[in-house]
Amino acid sequence: MAKKKSRLMTANQIKSWLQPKVSAFGERHRMAARIRLANSWATRHPKRTFGYVVGTLLMVLFCDIAIAGLRTENSMDNMSQIANVEPVFNGFRTIQANKDNQRKALLEMTVQGKSLHHELDSLIAIPRKSHRDSIEIIRRYSRLENIVKSLKQNENAQ
């Protein structure tokens, strides 16, 4: 109900704004007199009036068909443009596949880092370490350090 009132108020405001302008235009160009003359001519020449009306309507019909045909051709052109979007989707799929590969690599590095951490804890827990144990601790620690650096760099890049 409120929508209907709002529309009615808007229509009335437009009407009150437009009516003086249309009236002034009609008076300036003597539209009422011209309409009376056209009506009197139409009553004297009914066949011509019928011909003019039918001819005008046919012309409007053909113009509408032509414009609709042009719009259809334009929409066909748009369809061909949509078909050319396929490379963009292929690029998007490639990006997604690369992201998935990167996630898998990060997960593998994380698992490898946890494994190295566990091994390091085990090696460090040995009470009497041999020279070989110390070298393995250093190697695994440097590998773990590289994995942590790589993960931090990747975290900062995102």
Short mmCIF file of C-alpha atoms in Angstrom, two decimals:
data_model
loop_
_atom_site.label_atom_id
_atom_site.label_comp_id
_atom_site.label_asym_id
_atom_site.label_seq_id
_atom_site.Cartn_x
_atom_site.Cartn_y
_atom_site.Cartn_z
CA MET A 1 0.00 0.00 0.00
CA ALA A 2 2.83 2.37 0.89
CA LYS A 3 4.54 1.60 -2.42
CA LYS A 4 1.39 2.46 -4.31
CA LYS A 5 1.05 5.78 -2.46
CA SER A 6 4.70 6.56 -3.10
CA ARG A 7 4.32 5.86 -6.82
CA LEU A 8 1.17 7.93 -6.98
CA MET A 9 2.88 10.84 -5.23
CA THR A 10 5.85 10.60 -7.59
CA ALA A 11 3.55 10.52 -10.63
CA ASN A 12 1.63 13.55 -9.33
CA GLN A 13 4.85 15.48 -8.74
CA ILE A 14 6.08 14.69 -12.26
CA LYS A 15 2.67 15.63 -13.66
CA SER A 16 2.61 18.96 -11.82
CA TRP A 17 6.14 19.74 -13.00
CA LEU A 18 5.53 18.64 -16.60
CA GLN A 19 2.02 20.01 -17.21
CA PRO A 20 2.97 23.72 -17.40
CA LYS A 21 5.83 22.93 -19.77
CA VAL A 22 3.63 20.83 -22.09
CA SER A 23 0.87 23.46 -22.00
CA ALA A 24 3.35 26.22 -22.86
CA PHE A 25 4.75 24.12 -25.72
CA GLY A 26 1.21 23.43 -27.02
CA GLU A 27 0.26 27.11 -26.90
CA ARG A 28 3.51 28.24 -28.49
CA HIS A 29 3.14 25.86 -31.43
CA ARG A 30 -0.68 26.12 -31.60
CA MET A 31 -1.08 22.35 -31.18
CA ALA A 32 -4.83 22.44 -30.44
CA ALA A 33 -5.56 24.26 -33.72
CA ARG A 34 -3.32 21.89 -35.68
CA ILE A 35 -5.00 18.84 -34.13
CA ARG A 36 -8.46 20.22 -35.05
CA LEU A 37 -7.29 20.81 -38.64
CA ALA A 38 -5.80 17.30 -38.86
CA ASN A 39 -9.02 15.74 -37.54
CA SER A 40 -11.18 17.66 -40.02
CA TRP A 41 -8.88 16.63 -42.90
CA ALA A 42 -9.01 12.98 -41.68
CA THR A 43 -12.84 13.00 -41.69
CA ARG A 44 -12.85 14.34 -45.28
CA HIS A 45 -10.24 11.79 -46.51
CA PRO A 46 -10.86 8.50 -44.64
CA LYS A 47 -9.09 6.25 -47.21
CA ARG A 48 -5.93 8.37 -47.22
CA THR A 49 -5.96 8.51 -43.43
CA PHE A 50 -6.27 4.72 -43.31
CA GLY A 51 -3.39 4.38 -45.79
CA TYR A 52 -1.15 6.78 -43.84
CA VAL A 53 -1.89 5.02 -40.54
CA VAL A 54 -1.30 1.54 -41.97
CA GLY A 55 1.84 2.70 -43.80
CA THR A 56 3.23 4.30 -40.64
CA LEU A 57 2.49 1.21 -38.57
CA LEU A 58 4.15 -1.06 -41.17
CA MET A 59 7.19 1.20 -41.25
CA VAL A 60 7.42 1.06 -37.45
CA LEU A 61 7.06 -2.73 -37.57
CA PHE A 62 9.86 -3.16 -40.14
CA CYS A 63 12.14 -0.76 -38.27
CA ASP A 64 11.51 -2.69 -35.07
CA ILE A 65 12.32 -5.98 -36.81
CA ALA A 66 15.52 -4.50 -38.26
CA ILE A 67 16.63 -3.15 -34.89
CA ALA A 68 15.83 -6.48 -33.22
CA GLY A 69 17.91 -8.23 -35.92
CA LEU A 70 20.85 -5.94 -35.25
CA ARG A 71 20.58 -6.60 -31.52
CA THR A 72 20.57 -10.35 -32.21
CA GLU A 73 23.74 -10.00 -34.29
CA ASN A 74 25.35 -8.01 -31.49
CA SER A 75 24.42 -10.69 -28.97
CA MET A 76 25.98 -13.28 -31.31
CA ASP A 77 29.16 -11.18 -31.29
CA ASN A 78 29.00 -11.17 -27.50
CA MET A 79 28.73 -14.95 -27.53
CA SER A 80 31.93 -15.18 -29.58
CA GLN A 81 33.62 -12.90 -27.04
CA ILE A 82 32.50 -15.21 -24.27
CA ALA A 83 34.04 -18.12 -26.16
CA ASN A 84 37.36 -16.23 -26.21
CA VAL A 85 37.36 -16.14 -22.40
CA GLU A 86 38.38 -19.82 -22.29
CA PRO A 87 42.14 -19.02 -22.19
CA VAL A 88 41.52 -16.90 -19.09
CA PHE A 89 39.84 -19.86 -17.40
CA ASN A 90 42.72 -22.10 -18.45
CA GLY A 91 45.12 -19.63 -16.85
CA PHE A 92 43.02 -19.60 -13.70
CA ARG A 93 43.06 -23.41 -13.59
CA THR A 94 46.84 -23.38 -14.00
CA ILE A 95 47.20 -20.89 -11.14
CA GLN A 96 44.96 -23.04 -8.94
CA ALA A 97 46.98 -26.16 -9.80
CA ASN A 98 50.21 -24.33 -8.94
CA LYS A 99 48.73 -23.19 -5.63
CA ASP A 100 47.72 -26.77 -4.83
CA ASN A 101 51.22 -27.98 -5.66
CA GLN A 102 52.70 -25.26 -3.45
CA ARG A 103 50.41 -26.24 -0.56
CA LYS A 104 51.41 -29.88 -0.94
CA ALA A 105 55.10 -28.93 -0.97
CA LEU A 106 54.61 -26.81 2.17
CA LEU A 107 52.83 -29.65 3.93
CA GLU A 108 55.63 -32.05 2.95
CA MET A 109 58.23 -29.60 4.25
CA THR A 110 56.28 -29.24 7.49
CA VAL A 111 56.09 -33.02 7.95
CA GLN A 112 59.78 -33.33 7.10
CA GLY A 113 60.61 -30.57 9.61
CA LYS A 114 58.63 -32.29 12.36
CA SER A 115 60.38 -35.55 11.58
CA LEU A 116 63.79 -33.86 11.71
CA HIS A 117 62.84 -32.17 14.99
CA HIS A 118 61.89 -35.53 16.48
CA GLU A 119 65.14 -37.13 15.22
CA LEU A 120 67.16 -34.21 16.63
CA ASP A 121 65.46 -34.59 20.00
CA SER A 122 66.31 -38.30 19.94
CA LEU A 123 69.94 -37.66 19.00
CA ILE A 124 70.35 -34.93 21.61
CA ALA A 125 68.85 -37.20 24.27
CA ILE A 126 71.65 -39.77 23.82
CA PRO A 127 73.84 -39.52 26.93
CA ARG A 128 77.13 -40.47 25.26
CA LYS A 129 77.37 -39.16 21.72
CA SER A 130 79.89 -40.35 19.21
CA HIS A 131 81.57 -38.15 16.62
CA ARG A 132 79.17 -39.50 14.03
CA ASP A 133 76.16 -38.59 16.26
CA SER A 134 77.44 -35.02 16.62
CA ILE A 135 77.88 -34.68 12.84
CA GLU A 136 74.31 -36.01 12.30
CA ILE A 137 72.99 -33.51 14.86
CA ILE A 138 74.69 -30.65 12.99
CA ARG A 139 73.46 -31.87 9.57
CA ARG A 140 69.89 -32.38 10.69
CA TYR A 141 69.88 -29.08 12.56
CA SER A 142 71.05 -27.21 9.43
CA ARG A 143 68.40 -29.01 7.34
CA LEU A 144 65.75 -28.11 9.90
CA GLU A 145 67.01 -24.52 9.94
CA ASN A 146 66.69 -24.33 6.12
CA ILE A 147 63.15 -25.72 6.25
CA VAL A 148 62.14 -23.17 8.89
CA LYS A 149 63.65 -20.32 6.85
CA SER A 150 61.83 -21.50 3.74
CA LEU A 151 58.52 -21.75 5.61
CA LYS A 152 58.96 -18.27 7.10
CA GLN A 153 59.77 -16.77 3.69
CA ASN A 154 56.68 -18.40 2.22
CA GLU A 155 54.59 -17.15 5.14
CA ASN A 156 55.86 -13.58 4.60
CA ALA A 157 55.16 -13.81 0.84
CA GLN A 158 51.53 -14.63 1.45
#
